[in-house]
CSV table of N, CA and C in Angstrom, one decimal:
chain,number,residue,atom,x,y,z
A,1,MET,N,56.4,-9.0,16.3
A,1,MET,CA,56.8,-9.7,18.0
A,1,MET,C,58.5,-9.1,17.7
A,2,GLU,N,58.9,-8.7,19.3
A,2,GLU,CA,60.4,-8.8,19.2
A,2,GLU,C,61.1,-10.1,19.4
A,3,LYS,N,62.3,-10.5,18.7
A,3,LYS,CA,63.1,-11.5,19.0
A,3,LYS,C,64.1,-10.9,19.8
A,4,TYR,N,64.5,-12.0,20.5
A,4,TYR,CA,65.3,-12.0,21.7
A,4,TYR,C,66.3,-13.3,21.0
A,5,ILE,N,67.7,-12.9,21.5
A,5,ILE,CA,68.6,-13.9,21.3
A,5,ILE,C,69.2,-14.6,22.4
A,6,ALA,N,69.9,-15.6,23.3
A,6,ALA,CA,69.4,-16.4,24.6
A,6,ALA,C,71.2,-16.8,24.4
A,7,LEU,N,72.0,-16.3,25.0
A,7,LEU,CA,72.8,-17.8,24.9
A,7,LEU,C,73.4,-17.9,26.3
A,8,LEU,N,73.6,-19.4,26.2
A,8,LEU,CA,73.6,-20.1,27.1
A,8,LEU,C,75.3,-20.4,27.4
A,9,ARG,N,75.5,-19.9,28.8
A,9,ARG,CA,77.0,-20.6,29.2
A,9,ARG,C,77.8,-21.7,29.7
A,10,GLY,N,78.3,-22.9,28.9
A,10,GLY,CA,79.2,-24.1,29.6
A,10,GLY,C,78.2,-25.2,29.0
A,11,ILE,N,77.3,-25.3,28.6
A,11,ILE,CA,76.2,-26.4,28.1
A,11,ILE,C,76.9,-27.4,27.4
A,12,ASN,N,76.6,-28.6,27.6
A,12,ASN,CA,77.0,-29.9,26.4
A,12,ASN,C,78.6,-29.5,25.6
A,13,VAL,N,79.4,-29.0,26.7
A,13,VAL,CA,80.6,-28.8,26.6
A,13,VAL,C,81.3,-30.2,27.4
A,14,GLY,N,81.8,-30.9,26.8
A,14,GLY,CA,82.5,-32.1,27.4
A,14,GLY,C,81.9,-32.9,28.4
A,15,GLY,N,80.6,-33.0,27.7
A,15,GLY,CA,79.8,-34.3,28.2
A,15,GLY,C,79.3,-33.5,29.8
A,16,HIS,N,79.5,-31.9,29.9
A,16,HIS,CA,78.9,-31.3,31.2
A,16,HIS,C,78.0,-31.0,30.7
A,17,LYS,N,77.1,-30.2,32.0
A,17,LYS,CA,76.0,-29.5,31.8
A,17,LYS,C,74.8,-29.8,30.4
A,18,LYS,N,74.6,-31.4,30.5
A,18,LYS,CA,74.1,-31.8,28.8
A,18,LYS,C,72.9,-31.5,29.1
A,19,ILE,N,72.2,-30.9,28.2
A,19,ILE,CA,70.7,-30.5,27.3
A,19,ILE,C,70.6,-30.7,26.3
A,20,LEU,N,69.4,-31.7,25.9
A,20,LEU,CA,69.0,-31.5,24.3
A,20,LEU,C,68.5,-30.4,23.8
A,21,MET,N,68.7,-29.9,23.1
A,21,MET,CA,67.8,-28.8,22.3
A,21,MET,C,66.9,-28.6,22.1
A,22,ALA,N,66.5,-30.2,22.0
A,22,ALA,CA,64.5,-30.5,21.9
A,22,ALA,C,63.6,-30.1,22.9
A,23,ASP,N,64.3,-30.7,23.8
A,23,ASP,CA,64.1,-30.9,25.0
A,23,ASP,C,64.0,-29.3,25.4
A,24,LEU,N,65.1,-28.6,25.7
A,24,LEU,CA,65.4,-27.0,26.2
A,24,LEU,C,64.2,-26.3,25.5
A,25,LYS,N,63.9,-26.2,23.8
A,25,LYS,CA,63.1,-25.8,23.2
A,25,LYS,C,61.4,-25.9,24.0
A,26,THR,N,60.9,-27.2,24.3
A,26,THR,CA,59.9,-27.4,24.7
A,26,THR,C,59.5,-26.8,26.6
A,27,LEU,N,60.8,-27.2,27.2
A,27,LEU,CA,61.1,-26.2,27.9
A,27,LEU,C,60.8,-24.8,28.0
A,28,LEU,N,61.4,-24.3,27.4
A,28,LEU,CA,61.2,-23.0,27.4
A,28,LEU,C,59.5,-22.3,26.9
A,29,SER,N,59.4,-23.2,25.7
A,29,SER,CA,57.9,-23.0,25.3
A,29,SER,C,56.6,-23.1,26.5
A,30,SER,N,57.3,-24.0,27.2
A,30,SER,CA,56.2,-24.2,28.6
A,30,SER,C,55.7,-23.2,29.6
A,31,ASN,N,57.0,-22.0,29.5
A,31,ASN,CA,57.3,-21.3,30.2
A,31,ASN,C,57.3,-19.6,29.7
A,32,ASP,N,56.2,-20.0,29.2
A,32,ASP,CA,55.8,-18.4,28.1
A,32,ASP,C,56.8,-18.1,27.1
A,33,LEU,N,57.6,-18.5,26.8
A,33,LEU,CA,58.7,-18.3,25.4
A,33,LEU,C,57.6,-18.4,24.5
A,34,ILE,N,57.9,-17.7,23.2
A,34,ILE,CA,56.9,-18.0,22.6
A,34,ILE,C,58.0,-18.2,21.0
A,35,ASN,N,58.1,-19.0,19.9
A,35,ASN,CA,58.5,-19.4,18.6
A,35,ASN,C,60.1,-19.6,19.2
A,36,VAL,N,60.3,-20.6,20.2
A,36,VAL,CA,61.0,-20.7,20.5
A,36,VAL,C,62.3,-21.9,19.9
A,37,THR,N,63.3,-21.4,19.2
A,37,THR,CA,64.2,-21.9,17.9
A,37,THR,C,65.6,-22.5,18.5
A,38,SER,N,66.6,-23.4,18.2
A,38,SER,CA,67.4,-23.0,18.5
A,38,SER,C,68.3,-23.3,17.5
A,39,TYR,N,70.2,-23.0,18.0
A,39,TYR,CA,71.0,-23.4,16.7
A,39,TYR,C,72.3,-23.7,17.2
A,40,ILE,N,72.4,-24.8,17.0
A,40,ILE,CA,73.6,-25.6,17.1
A,40,ILE,C,73.3,-26.1,18.6
A,41,GLN,N,74.4,-27.1,19.1
A,41,GLN,CA,74.2,-27.9,20.5
A,41,GLN,C,75.2,-26.9,21.6
A,42,SER,N,75.5,-25.8,21.1
A,42,SER,CA,76.4,-24.8,22.7
A,42,SER,C,75.2,-23.9,23.0
A,43,GLY,N,73.7,-24.4,23.5
A,43,GLY,CA,73.3,-23.1,23.9
A,43,GLY,C,72.8,-21.7,23.5
A,44,ASN,N,72.5,-21.7,21.9
A,44,ASN,CA,72.0,-20.4,21.3
A,44,ASN,C,70.6,-20.4,21.4
A,45,VAL,N,69.7,-20.2,21.7
A,45,VAL,CA,68.4,-19.9,22.1
A,45,VAL,C,67.8,-18.4,20.9
A,46,ILE,N,66.8,-18.8,20.7
A,46,ILE,CA,66.1,-17.7,19.5
A,46,ILE,C,64.5,-17.8,20.0
A,47,PHE,N,63.8,-16.5,20.2
A,47,PHE,CA,62.4,-16.3,20.9
A,47,PHE,C,62.2,-15.2,20.9
A,48,SER,N,60.6,-15.2,21.2
A,48,SER,CA,60.2,-14.2,21.6
A,48,SER,C,59.2,-14.1,23.1
A,49,ILE,N,58.2,-12.8,23.4
A,49,ILE,CA,57.7,-13.1,24.2
A,49,ILE,C,56.7,-12.4,24.2
A,50,LEU,N,55.4,-12.5,25.3
A,50,LEU,CA,54.5,-11.4,25.1
A,50,LEU,C,54.4,-10.3,26.3
A,51,GLU,N,55.1,-10.8,27.6
A,51,GLU,CA,55.8,-9.9,28.7
A,51,GLU,C,56.1,-9.3,28.2
A,52,ASP,N,56.4,-7.8,28.7
A,52,ASP,CA,57.2,-6.6,28.8
A,52,ASP,C,58.3,-7.1,29.8
A,53,LEU,N,59.3,-7.4,29.4
A,53,LEU,CA,60.5,-7.9,30.6
A,53,LEU,C,61.7,-7.1,30.1
A,54,THR,N,63.1,-7.1,30.5
A,54,THR,CA,64.1,-6.6,30.8
A,54,THR,C,65.0,-7.5,30.1
A,55,ASN,N,66.1,-7.5,29.3
A,55,ASN,CA,66.8,-8.4,29.1
A,55,ASN,C,67.3,-9.5,30.1
A,56,SER,N,67.5,-8.3,31.2
A,56,SER,CA,68.0,-9.1,33.2
A,56,SER,C,66.8,-9.8,33.2
A,57,GLU,N,65.8,-9.7,33.0
A,57,GLU,CA,65.4,-10.8,34.1
A,57,GLU,C,64.6,-11.3,32.9
A,58,LEU,N,64.7,-11.5,31.3
A,58,LEU,CA,64.9,-12.7,31.1
A,58,LEU,C,66.1,-13.4,31.1
A,59,GLU,N,66.4,-12.6,31.5
A,59,GLU,CA,68.3,-14.3,31.7
A,59,GLU,C,67.6,-14.7,33.1
A,60,LEU,N,67.0,-14.1,34.0
A,60,LEU,CA,66.7,-14.7,35.3
A,60,LEU,C,66.0,-16.1,34.8
A,61,LYS,N,64.7,-15.2,34.0
A,61,LYS,CA,63.6,-16.6,34.0
A,61,LYS,C,64.1,-17.6,33.6
A,62,ILE,N,64.9,-17.7,31.9
A,62,ILE,CA,65.5,-18.5,31.7
A,62,ILE,C,66.3,-20.0,32.9
A,63,GLU,N,67.4,-18.4,33.8
A,63,GLU,CA,68.1,-19.4,34.5
A,63,GLU,C,67.7,-20.0,35.2
A,64,THR,N,66.2,-19.6,35.9
A,64,THR,CA,65.6,-19.7,36.7
A,64,THR,C,64.8,-21.9,36.4
A,65,VAL,N,64.2,-21.3,35.4
A,65,VAL,CA,63.4,-22.5,34.7
A,65,VAL,C,64.5,-23.5,34.2
A,66,ILE,N,65.9,-23.2,34.1
A,66,ILE,CA,66.7,-24.4,34.0
A,66,ILE,C,67.4,-25.1,35.1
A,67,LYS,N,67.3,-24.1,35.9
A,67,LYS,CA,68.0,-24.9,37.4
A,67,LYS,C,67.2,-25.7,37.8
A,68,ASN,N,65.7,-25.0,38.3
A,68,ASN,CA,64.7,-25.9,38.3
A,68,ASN,C,63.9,-27.0,38.0
A,69,HIS,N,64.3,-27.1,36.3
A,69,HIS,CA,64.2,-28.5,35.5
A,69,HIS,C,65.6,-29.3,35.8
A,70,TYR,N,66.6,-28.7,35.3
A,70,TYR,CA,67.9,-29.6,35.3
A,70,TYR,C,68.7,-30.1,36.3
A,71,ASP,N,68.6,-29.0,37.7
A,71,ASP,CA,69.3,-28.7,38.8
A,71,ASP,C,70.7,-28.5,38.8
A,72,PHE,N,71.0,-27.8,37.9
A,72,PHE,CA,72.3,-27.0,37.4
A,72,PHE,C,71.9,-25.9,37.3
A,73,GLU,N,73.3,-25.2,37.5
A,73,GLU,CA,73.1,-23.1,37.0
A,73,GLU,C,73.3,-22.9,36.0
A,74,VAL,N,73.1,-22.4,34.7
A,74,VAL,CA,74.1,-21.8,33.5
A,74,VAL,C,73.5,-20.5,33.1
A,75,PRO,N,74.5,-20.1,33.2
A,75,PRO,CA,74.3,-18.5,33.2
A,75,PRO,C,74.2,-17.9,31.5
A,76,THR,N,73.2,-17.1,31.4
A,76,THR,CA,72.0,-16.7,30.4
A,76,THR,C,72.8,-15.4,30.3
A,77,ILE,N,73.0,-15.4,29.0
A,77,ILE,CA,72.9,-13.5,28.3
A,77,ILE,C,72.1,-13.7,27.0
A,78,VAL,N,70.9,-12.2,27.4
A,78,VAL,CA,69.9,-12.3,26.7
A,78,VAL,C,69.6,-10.9,25.9
A,79,MET,N,70.0,-10.9,24.5
A,79,MET,CA,69.9,-9.1,23.6
A,79,MET,C,68.8,-9.8,22.6
A,80,ARG,N,68.5,-8.6,22.2
A,80,ARG,CA,67.9,-8.4,21.4
A,80,ARG,C,68.2,-7.9,20.0
A,81,HIS,N,67.6,-8.8,19.0
A,81,HIS,CA,68.2,-8.6,17.8
A,81,HIS,C,69.1,-7.7,17.7
A,82,SER,N,68.3,-6.4,17.5
A,82,SER,CA,69.0,-4.9,17.3
A,82,SER,C,70.4,-5.0,18.3
A,83,GLU,N,70.2,-5.5,19.3
A,83,GLU,CA,71.6,-5.6,20.3
A,83,GLU,C,72.6,-6.6,19.7
A,84,LEU,N,72.0,-6.9,18.9
A,84,LEU,CA,73.0,-8.1,18.3
A,84,LEU,C,73.7,-7.8,17.2
A,85,LYS,N,72.8,-7.4,16.7
A,85,LYS,CA,73.6,-6.6,14.9
A,85,LYS,C,74.0,-5.4,15.5
A,86,GLU,N,74.0,-4.7,16.5
A,86,GLU,CA,74.8,-3.5,16.6
A,86,GLU,C,75.9,-3.9,17.1
A,87,THR,N,76.4,-4.6,17.8
A,87,THR,CA,77.4,-5.7,18.6
A,87,THR,C,78.5,-6.0,17.3
A,88,ILE,N,77.9,-6.7,16.4
A,88,ILE,CA,77.8,-7.1,15.1
A,88,ILE,C,78.7,-6.1,14.1
A,89,ASP,N,78.2,-4.9,14.2
A,89,ASP,CA,78.2,-4.2,13.3
A,89,ASP,C,79.8,-3.4,13.5
A,90,GLN,N,80.1,-3.6,14.8
A,90,GLN,CA,81.1,-2.6,15.4
A,90,GLN,C,82.4,-3.5,15.6
A,91,TYR,N,82.2,-4.6,15.1
A,91,TYR,CA,83.4,-5.6,15.3
A,91,TYR,C,84.4,-5.1,14.5
A,92,PRO,N,85.5,-4.8,15.5
A,92,PRO,CA,86.8,-3.4,14.9
A,92,PRO,C,87.7,-4.0,13.9
A,93,TYR,N,88.1,-5.5,13.7
A,93,TYR,CA,88.9,-6.3,12.9
A,93,TYR,C,88.6,-6.4,11.5
A,94,LEU,N,89.3,-6.7,10.6
A,94,LEU,CA,89.2,-6.5,9.4
A,94,LEU,C,88.9,-8.1,9.1
A,95,ILE,N,87.7,-8.9,8.4
A,95,ILE,CA,87.6,-9.8,8.5
A,95,ILE,C,88.6,-11.0,7.4
A,96,HIS,N,89.1,-12.1,8.4
A,96,HIS,CA,90.3,-12.6,7.8
A,96,HIS,C,89.1,-13.7,7.3
A,97,GLU,N,90.3,-14.2,6.0
A,97,GLU,CA,89.2,-15.5,5.7
A,97,GLU,C,88.6,-16.4,6.3
A,98,ASP,N,89.7,-16.9,7.5
A,98,ASP,CA,89.2,-17.9,8.4
A,98,ASP,C,88.8,-17.3,9.3
A,99,LEU,N,87.2,-17.6,9.0
A,99,LEU,CA,85.6,-16.9,10.1
A,99,LEU,C,86.6,-17.8,11.6
A,100,LYS,N,87.2,-18.7,11.9
A,100,LYS,CA,87.3,-19.0,13.2
A,100,LYS,C,87.9,-18.4,13.9
A,101,LYS,N,88.9,-17.3,13.4
A,101,LYS,CA,89.3,-16.6,14.2
A,101,LYS,C,89.0,-15.3,15.0
A,102,HIS,N,87.8,-15.0,14.6
A,102,HIS,CA,87.2,-14.1,15.2
A,102,HIS,C,85.7,-14.4,15.3
A,103,LEU,N,85.6,-13.9,16.8
A,103,LEU,CA,84.9,-14.3,18.3
A,103,LEU,C,84.5,-12.9,18.9
A,104,ILE,N,83.8,-13.2,19.7
A,104,ILE,CA,82.8,-11.6,20.4
A,104,ILE,C,82.6,-12.7,21.6
A,105,THR,N,83.0,-12.3,22.9
A,105,THR,CA,82.6,-12.6,23.6
A,105,THR,C,81.7,-11.7,24.3
A,106,PHE,N,80.3,-12.1,25.2
A,106,PHE,CA,79.8,-11.1,25.0
A,106,PHE,C,79.5,-11.0,26.6
A,107,SER,N,79.8,-10.3,27.6
A,107,SER,CA,79.4,-9.7,29.1
A,107,SER,C,77.9,-9.9,29.7
A,108,LYS,N,77.6,-10.3,30.3
A,108,LYS,CA,76.1,-10.3,31.1
A,108,LYS,C,76.1,-9.2,31.5
A,109,GLY,N,76.9,-8.4,32.0
A,109,GLY,CA,77.1,-7.2,32.5
A,109,GLY,C,78.1,-5.9,31.8
A,110,LYS,N,77.1,-4.6,31.9
A,110,LYS,CA,78.2,-3.7,31.1
A,110,LYS,C,79.6,-3.5,31.6
A,111,ILE,N,80.0,-3.2,30.4
A,111,ILE,CA,81.7,-3.0,31.7
A,111,ILE,C,82.5,-1.8,31.5
A,112,ASP,N,82.5,-1.5,32.9
A,112,ASP,CA,83.0,-0.1,33.4
A,112,ASP,C,83.6,0.6,32.6
A,113,SER,N,84.4,1.5,32.4
A,113,SER,CA,85.5,2.1,32.0
A,113,SER,C,86.8,2.2,32.9
A,114,ALA,N,86.4,1.8,34.0
A,114,ALA,CA,87.8,1.4,34.9
A,114,ALA,C,88.2,0.0,34.7
A,115,THR,N,87.3,-1.1,34.7
A,115,THR,CA,87.6,-1.9,34.1
A,115,THR,C,88.5,-2.6,32.5
A,116,LYS,N,87.3,-1.6,31.6
A,116,LYS,CA,88.2,-1.7,30.4
A,116,LYS,C,89.0,-1.1,30.4
A,117,GLU,N,90.0,-0.3,31.3
A,117,GLU,CA,91.0,0.3,31.1
A,117,GLU,C,92.1,-0.5,32.0
A,118,LYS,N,91.6,-1.3,32.5
A,118,LYS,CA,92.3,-2.1,33.4
A,118,LYS,C,92.4,-3.9,32.3
A,119,LEU,N,91.5,-4.0,31.5
A,119,LEU,CA,91.7,-4.7,30.4
A,119,LEU,C,92.9,-4.0,29.3
A,120,ASP,N,92.3,-3.4,29.0
A,120,ASP,CA,93.6,-2.6,27.8
A,120,ASP,C,95.0,-2.5,28.6
A,121,THR,N,95.3,-2.9,29.9
A,121,THR,CA,96.9,-3.3,30.0
A,121,THR,C,97.4,-5.2,30.0
A,122,PHE,N,96.6,-5.8,29.7
A,122,PHE,CA,96.5,-6.7,29.2
A,122,PHE,C,97.2,-7.1,27.4
A,123,ASN,N,98.4,-7.9,27.3
A,123,ASN,CA,98.3,-8.3,25.9
A,123,ASN,C,99.1,-9.6,25.6
A,124,PHE,N,98.3,-10.0,24.7
A,124,PHE,CA,98.3,-11.5,24.4
A,124,PHE,C,98.8,-11.8,22.8
A,125,ASN,N,99.8,-11.0,22.5
A,125,ASN,CA,99.9,-11.2,21.1
A,125,ASN,C,100.2,-12.5,20.8
A,126,PRO,N,100.6,-13.0,19.7
A,126,PRO,CA,99.4,-12.3,18.7
A,126,PRO,C,98.1,-12.0,18.3
A,127,ASP,N,97.5,-12.6,19.3
A,127,ASP,CA,96.4,-12.4,19.6
A,127,ASP,C,95.2,-11.0,20.1
A,128,GLN,N,94.4,-11.0,19.4
A,128,GLN,CA,94.0,-9.5,20.3
A,128,GLN,C,92.7,-9.0,20.6
A,129,PHE,N,92.4,-8.1,21.1
A,129,PHE,CA,91.0,-8.0,22.1
A,129,PHE,C,90.5,-6.4,21.9
A,130,HIS,N,89.6,-6.3,21.9
A,130,HIS,CA,89.0,-4.6,21.6
A,130,HIS,C,87.8,-4.5,23.0
A,131,VAL,N,88.0,-3.8,24.2
A,131,VAL,CA,86.6,-4.1,24.9
A,131,VAL,C,85.7,-2.8,24.5
A,132,ALA,N,84.8,-3.4,24.4
A,132,ALA,CA,83.1,-2.3,24.0
A,132,ALA,C,82.0,-2.6,25.1
A,133,PRO,N,81.2,-1.7,25.5
A,133,PRO,CA,80.5,-2.2,26.6
A,133,PRO,C,80.2,-2.9,27.0
A,134,LYS,N,79.9,-4.1,26.2
A,134,LYS,CA,79.0,-5.1,26.7
A,134,LYS,C,79.7,-6.7,26.5
A,135,ALA,N,80.5,-6.5,25.6
A,135,ALA,CA,81.3,-7.5,24.7
A,135,ALA,C,82.8,-7.1,24.1
A,136,ILE,N,83.3,-7.9,24.3
A,136,ILE,CA,85.1,-8.2,24.0
A,136,ILE,C,84.8,-8.7,22.3
A,137,TYR,N,85.5,-8.0,21.3
A,137,TYR,CA,86.1,-8.3,20.3
A,137,TYR,C,87.3,-9.1,20.2
A,138,LEU,N,87.2,-10.5,19.6
A,138,LEU,CA,88.6,-11.2,19.3
A,138,LEU,C,88.8,-11.5,18.2
A,139,PHE,N,90.3,-11.4,17.9
A,139,PHE,CA,91.2,-12.0,16.6
A,139,PHE,C,91.7,-12.5,17.5
A,140,CYS,N,91.5,-14.3,17.1
A,140,CYS,CA,92.2,-15.0,17.7
A,140,CYS,C,93.1,-15.3,16.2
A,141,HIS,N,95.2,-15.4,16.5
A,141,HIS,CA,95.9,-15.9,15.5
A,141,HIS,C,96.3,-17.3,15.2
A,142,THR,N,96.0,-17.5,16.6
A,142,THR,CA,95.9,-19.1,17.1
A,142,THR,C,94.6,-19.3,17.4
A,143,ALA,N,94.8,-20.7,17.5
A,143,ALA,CA,93.0,-21.6,17.9
A,143,ALA,C,92.6,-20.9,19.0
A,144,TYR,N,91.6,-20.7,19.3
A,144,TYR,CA,90.6,-20.0,20.3
A,144,TYR,C,90.9,-20.8,21.6
A,145,HIS,N,90.8,-22.3,21.7
A,145,HIS,CA,90.9,-23.0,23.2
A,145,HIS,C,92.6,-22.8,23.2
A,146,LYS,N,93.2,-22.5,22.7
A,146,LYS,CA,94.3,-22.3,23.0
A,146,LYS,C,94.8,-20.9,23.6
A,147,SER,N,93.8,-19.9,23.3
A,147,SER,CA,94.3,-18.6,23.7
A,147,SER,C,94.4,-18.3,24.8
A,148,LYS,N,95.2,-17.1,25.5
A,148,LYS,CA,94.7,-17.0,27.2
A,148,LYS,C,93.2,-15.9,27.2
A,149,MET,N,93.0,-15.7,25.9
A,149,MET,CA,91.2,-14.7,26.1
A,149,MET,C,89.9,-15.8,25.9
A,150,GLY,N,90.2,-16.8,27.4
A,150,GLY,CA,89.4,-17.2,27.4
A,150,GLY,C,88.3,-16.6,28.2
A,151,ASN,N,87.1,-17.3,28.4
A,151,ASN,CA,85.2,-17.2,29.4
A,151,ASN,C,86.0,-16.4,30.6
A,152,ASN,N,87.1,-18.0,31.2
A,152,ASN,CA,87.3,-17.6,32.3
A,152,ASN,C,88.7,-16.3,32.5
A,153,PHE,N,89.7,-16.1,31.9
A,153,PHE,CA,90.3,-15.0,31.9
A,153,PHE,C,89.0,-13.5,32.1
A,154,PHE,N,88.1,-13.3,31.1
A,154,PHE,CA,87.4,-12.2,31.1
A,154,PHE,C,86.9,-12.4,32.7
A,155,GLU,N,85.9,-13.2,32.9
A,155,GLU,CA,85.4,-13.6,33.7
A,155,GLU,C,85.4,-12.9,34.9
A,156,LYS,N,87.0,-13.3,35.5
A,156,LYS,CA,87.4,-12.9,36.3
A,156,LYS,C,88.0,-11.7,36.3
A,157,GLN,N,88.6,-11.2,35.5
A,157,GLN,CA,88.7,-9.6,35.2
A,157,GLN,C,86.9,-9.0,35.2
A,158,LEU,N,86.4,-9.2,35.1
A,158,LEU,CA,84.7,-8.1,34.8
A,158,LEU,C,84.0,-8.8,36.0
A,159,LYS,N,84.7,-9.6,36.6
A,159,LYS,CA,83.2,-10.3,37.6
A,159,LYS,C,81.7,-10.1,37.6
A,160,THR,N,81.8,-11.3,36.2
A,160,THR,CA,80.4,-11.3,35.7
A,160,THR,C,80.1,-12.3,34.6
A,161,SER,N,79.5,-12.8,33.9
A,161,SER,CA,79.5,-14.3,33.7
A,161,SER,C,79.8,-13.6,32.1
A,162,THR,N,80.5,-14.3,31.2
A,162,THR,CA,80.5,-14.1,29.8
A,162,THR,C,80.4,-15.1,28.7
A,163,THR,N,80.4,-14.9,28.0
A,163,THR,CA,80.4,-16.6,26.5
A,163,THR,C,80.7,-15.7,25.4
A,164,THR,N,81.2,-16.8,24.6
A,164,THR,CA,81.9,-17.0,23.9
A,164,THR,C,81.3,-17.3,22.5
A,165,ARG,N,80.9,-17.0,21.0
A,165,ARG,CA,80.8,-17.4,20.1
A,165,ARG,C,81.2,-17.0,19.0
A,166,ASN,N,81.8,-18.1,17.7
A,166,ASN,CA,82.7,-17.4,17.0
A,166,ASN,C,81.8,-16.6,15.6
A,167,TRP,N,82.3,-16.4,15.1
A,167,TRP,CA,81.7,-15.0,14.2
A,167,TRP,C,80.6,-15.6,13.5
A,168,GLN,N,80.8,-17.0,12.9
A,168,GLN,CA,79.6,-17.6,11.9
A,168,GLN,C,78.3,-17.9,12.5
A,169,THR,N,78.8,-18.3,13.9
A,169,THR,CA,77.7,-18.3,15.0
A,169,THR,C,76.7,-16.9,14.9
A,170,CYS,N,77.8,-16.2,15.3
A,170,CYS,CA,76.6,-14.6,16.0
A,170,CYS,C,76.4,-14.5,14.3
A,171,LEU,N,76.9,-14.5,13.2
A,171,LEU,CA,76.0,-14.1,11.7
A,171,LEU,C,74.9,-15.1,11.7
A,172,GLN,N,75.0,-16.1,11.9
A,172,GLN,CA,73.8,-17.0,12.0
A,172,GLN,C,72.4,-17.1,12.9
A,173,LEU,N,73.0,-16.4,14.0
A,173,LEU,CA,72.3,-16.2,14.9
A,173,LEU,C,71.2,-14.8,14.6
A,174,LEU,N,71.7,-14.2,13.9
A,174,LEU,CA,71.4,-13.0,13.7
A,174,LEU,C,70.4,-12.9,12.6
A,175,GLU,N,70.8,-13.5,11.6
A,175,GLU,CA,70.1,-13.9,10.2
A,175,GLU,C,68.5,-15.0,10.8
A,176,LEU,N,68.8,-15.7,11.9
A,176,LEU,CA,67.5,-16.5,12.8
A,176,LEU,C,66.7,-15.5,13.4
A,177,SER,N,67.4,-14.6,13.6
A,177,SER,CA,66.8,-13.6,14.5
A,177,SER,C,65.6,-12.2,14.0
A,178,LYS,N,66.4,-12.6,12.9
A,178,LYS,CA,65.0,-11.0,12.5
A,178,LYS,C,63.8,-11.0,11.4
A,179,ASP,N,63.5,-10.1,11.8
A,179,ASP,CA,61.9,-9.9,11.3
A,179,ASP,C,61.5,-10.7,10.5
């Protein structure tokens, strides 16, 4: 049974949109997701499902379940293990020993060529980014929270939800979602 990764945007940050991971696991398990597990409190969920649903359908399912239960919206990005592996494998920057400098911003939608061209005109030196079809690879010389390359910037440019994970989290999610 294939494993999926769900990345929830903006939960448990600064006391807003508080969701305990144990409660989320129970909620998702009671809504047809199987073998639900989580990684840290920032909204990373690994699961399987018997239904044959697309990533978009799974995103909507999880968002609806959360909205109905908690009465707030949580943008969610879902991918298969193989998609996460491909995204990680394509990371273009050499890995600096400080893994906190390496991040991936995941896009809910595909990034079209016109938007990529527009993004390529921005320069945030010394921080760097590279646009891929469904992700933006970040190398932050400064701290990510001080960088101009945050989710809000990319969401404004892409006109869709994004969420960012550091390199260590991406590797851990890849490991946890292996068959």
